[in-house]
Short mmCIF file of C-alpha atoms and ligand atoms in Angstrom, two decimals:
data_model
loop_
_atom_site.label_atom_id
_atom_site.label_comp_id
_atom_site.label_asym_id
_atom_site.label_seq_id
_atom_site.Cartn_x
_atom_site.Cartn_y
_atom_site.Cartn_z
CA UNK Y 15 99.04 118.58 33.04
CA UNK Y 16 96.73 115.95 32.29
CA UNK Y 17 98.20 113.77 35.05
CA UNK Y 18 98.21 116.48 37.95
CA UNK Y 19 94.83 117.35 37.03
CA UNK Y 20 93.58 113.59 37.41
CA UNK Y 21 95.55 114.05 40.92
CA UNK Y 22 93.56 116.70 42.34
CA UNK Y 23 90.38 115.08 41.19
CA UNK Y 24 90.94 111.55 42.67
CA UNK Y 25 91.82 113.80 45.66
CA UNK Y 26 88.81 115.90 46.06
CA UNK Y 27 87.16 112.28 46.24
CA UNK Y 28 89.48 111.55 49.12
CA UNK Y 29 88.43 114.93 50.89
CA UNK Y 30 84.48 114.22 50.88
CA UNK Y 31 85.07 111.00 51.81
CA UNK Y 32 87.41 112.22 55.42
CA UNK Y 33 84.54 115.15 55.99
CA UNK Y 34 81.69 113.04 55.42
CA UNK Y 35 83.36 110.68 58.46
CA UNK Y 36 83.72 113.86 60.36
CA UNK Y 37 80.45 115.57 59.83
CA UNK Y 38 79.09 112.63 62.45
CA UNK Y 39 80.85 113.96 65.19
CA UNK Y 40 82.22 117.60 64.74
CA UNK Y 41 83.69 118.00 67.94
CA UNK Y 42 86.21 115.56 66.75
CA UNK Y 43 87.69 117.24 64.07
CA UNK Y 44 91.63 117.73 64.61
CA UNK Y 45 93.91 119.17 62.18
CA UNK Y 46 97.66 119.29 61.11
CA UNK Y 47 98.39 122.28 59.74
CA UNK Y 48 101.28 123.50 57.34
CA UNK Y 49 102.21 119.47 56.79
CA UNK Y 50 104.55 120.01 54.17
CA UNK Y 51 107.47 118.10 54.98
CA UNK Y 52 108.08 114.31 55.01
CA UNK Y 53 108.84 114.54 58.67
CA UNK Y 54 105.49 116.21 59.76
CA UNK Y 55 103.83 114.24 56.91
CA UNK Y 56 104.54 110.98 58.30
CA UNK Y 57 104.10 112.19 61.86
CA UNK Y 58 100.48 113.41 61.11
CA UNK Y 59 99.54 110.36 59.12
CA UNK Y 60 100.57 107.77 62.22
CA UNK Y 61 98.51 110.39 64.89
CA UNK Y 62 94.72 110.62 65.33
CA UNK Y 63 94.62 114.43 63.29
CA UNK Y 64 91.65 113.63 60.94
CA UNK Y 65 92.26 116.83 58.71
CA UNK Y 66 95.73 117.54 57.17
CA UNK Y 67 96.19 121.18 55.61
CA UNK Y 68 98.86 121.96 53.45
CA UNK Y 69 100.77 124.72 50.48
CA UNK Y 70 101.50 123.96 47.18
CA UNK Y 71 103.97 126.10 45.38
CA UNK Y 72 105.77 125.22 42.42
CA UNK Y 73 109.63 124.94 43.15
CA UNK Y 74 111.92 122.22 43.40
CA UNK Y 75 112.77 118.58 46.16
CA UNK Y 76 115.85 119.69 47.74
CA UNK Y 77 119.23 119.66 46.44
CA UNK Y 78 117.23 118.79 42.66
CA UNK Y 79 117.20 120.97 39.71
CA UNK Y 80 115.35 120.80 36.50
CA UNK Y 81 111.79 122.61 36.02
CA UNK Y 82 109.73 123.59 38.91
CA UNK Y 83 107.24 120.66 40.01
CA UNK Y 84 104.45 121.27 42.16
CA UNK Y 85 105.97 120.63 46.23
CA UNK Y 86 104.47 121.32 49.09
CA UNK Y 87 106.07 124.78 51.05
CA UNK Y 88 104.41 127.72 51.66
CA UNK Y 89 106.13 131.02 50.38
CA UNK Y 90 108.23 132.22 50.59
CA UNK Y 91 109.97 128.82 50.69
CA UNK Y 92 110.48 127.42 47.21
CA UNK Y 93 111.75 124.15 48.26
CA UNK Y 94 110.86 120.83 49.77
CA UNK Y 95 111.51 117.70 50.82
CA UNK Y 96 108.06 116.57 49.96
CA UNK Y 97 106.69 116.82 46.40
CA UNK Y 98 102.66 117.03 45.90
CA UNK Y 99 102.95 113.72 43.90
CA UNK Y 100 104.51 111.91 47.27
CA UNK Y 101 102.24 113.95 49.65
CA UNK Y 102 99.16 112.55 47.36
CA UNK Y 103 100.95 109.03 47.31
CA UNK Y 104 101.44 108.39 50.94
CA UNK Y 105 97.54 109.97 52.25
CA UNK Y 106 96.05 107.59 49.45
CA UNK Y 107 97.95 104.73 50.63
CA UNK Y 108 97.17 105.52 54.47
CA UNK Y 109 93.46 105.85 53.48
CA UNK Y 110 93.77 102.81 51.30
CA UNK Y 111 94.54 100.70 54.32
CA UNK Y 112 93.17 102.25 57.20
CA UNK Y 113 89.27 102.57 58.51
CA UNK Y 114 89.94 106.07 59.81
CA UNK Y 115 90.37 108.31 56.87
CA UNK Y 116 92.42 111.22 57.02
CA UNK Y 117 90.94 114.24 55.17
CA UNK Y 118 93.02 116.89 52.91
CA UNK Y 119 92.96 120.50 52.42
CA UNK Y 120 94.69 121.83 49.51
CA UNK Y 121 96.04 125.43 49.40
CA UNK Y 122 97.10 125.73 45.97
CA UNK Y 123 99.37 129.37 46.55
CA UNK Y 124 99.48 130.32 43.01
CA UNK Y 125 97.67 129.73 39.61
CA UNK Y 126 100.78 127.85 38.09
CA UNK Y 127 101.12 125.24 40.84
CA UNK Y 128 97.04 124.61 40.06
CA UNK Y 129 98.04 124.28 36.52
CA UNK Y 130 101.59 124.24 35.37
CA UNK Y 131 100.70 124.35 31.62
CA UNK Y 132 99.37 127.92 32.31
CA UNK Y 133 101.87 131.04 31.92
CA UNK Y 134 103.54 132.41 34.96
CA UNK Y 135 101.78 135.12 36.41
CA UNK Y 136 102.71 137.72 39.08
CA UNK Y 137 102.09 136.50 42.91
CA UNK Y 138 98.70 138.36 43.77
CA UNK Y 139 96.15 136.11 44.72
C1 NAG E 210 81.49 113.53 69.95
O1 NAG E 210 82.83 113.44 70.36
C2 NAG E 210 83.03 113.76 71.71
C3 NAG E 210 84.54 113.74 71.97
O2 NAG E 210 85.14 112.58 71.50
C4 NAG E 210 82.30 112.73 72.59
O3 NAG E 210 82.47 113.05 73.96
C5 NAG E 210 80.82 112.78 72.22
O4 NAG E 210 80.13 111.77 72.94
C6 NAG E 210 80.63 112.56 70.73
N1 NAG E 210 79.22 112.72 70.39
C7 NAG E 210 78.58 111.89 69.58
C8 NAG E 210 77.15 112.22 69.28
O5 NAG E 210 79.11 110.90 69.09
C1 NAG E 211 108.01 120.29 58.98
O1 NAG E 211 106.75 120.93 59.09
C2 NAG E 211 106.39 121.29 60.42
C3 NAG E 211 104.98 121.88 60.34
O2 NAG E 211 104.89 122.88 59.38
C4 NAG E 211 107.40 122.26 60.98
O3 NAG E 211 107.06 122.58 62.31
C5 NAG E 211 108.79 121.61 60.94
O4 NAG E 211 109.75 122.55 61.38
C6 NAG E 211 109.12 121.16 59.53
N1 NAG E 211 110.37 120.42 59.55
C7 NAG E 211 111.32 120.63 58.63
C8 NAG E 211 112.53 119.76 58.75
O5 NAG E 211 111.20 121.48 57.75
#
């Protein structure tokens, strides 16, 4: 718990950083949305999108079982190829190495995938 939340926080650093690039030029603002594969992951990273939206929902990598892990899929899909961990792993190392950062937007689908140590609760937010 302690680990994901450092995650989102290092991330929210990662965000202000891409807008503030942005805000100089908003006509240039391009986005990827729904990027929550590896396929469209990597595929938006090597373009010129600036802004890369994507779902988290806790659920399970393909073909793994075990406890549900925050991935990124946006219900009703409960399964990915692409866990938040990796999706967080490969934008920090693009922005780690390249001028142009690429800006994230989070849509955290339900309370537990925000906070796994928290008690399931039903689907209405
Ligand atoms: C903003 O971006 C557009 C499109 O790339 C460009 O034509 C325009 O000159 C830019 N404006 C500024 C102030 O940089
Ligand atoms: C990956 O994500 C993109 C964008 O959401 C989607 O168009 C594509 O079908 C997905 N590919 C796979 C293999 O799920």
């Amino acid at each position: 718990m302690m680990l994901l939340l450092f995650a989102v926080l290092s991330l929210s650093g990662c965000v202000v950083k891409g807008e503030a690039e942005i805000m100089r030029n908003l006509t240039t603002v391009t986005w990827a949305h729904a990027v929550n594969n590896k396929t469209y992951l990597e595929a938006a990273l090597s373009s010129e999108i600036s802004m890369l939206e994507a779902d988290i929902v806790l659920g399970q990598i393909n073909g793994k079982s075990g406890p549900p892990i925050p991935i990124m899929a946006h219900p009703p899909a409960a399964t990915s190829d692409l866990s938040l961990a990796d999706f967080l792993t490969a934008v920090s190392q693009y922005n780690n190495v390249n001028s142009k950062q690429k800006g994230v937007k989070l849509d955290f689908k339900s309370i537990e995938a925000a906070d796994p140590g928290v008690a399931p609760v039903p689907h209405t937010i």
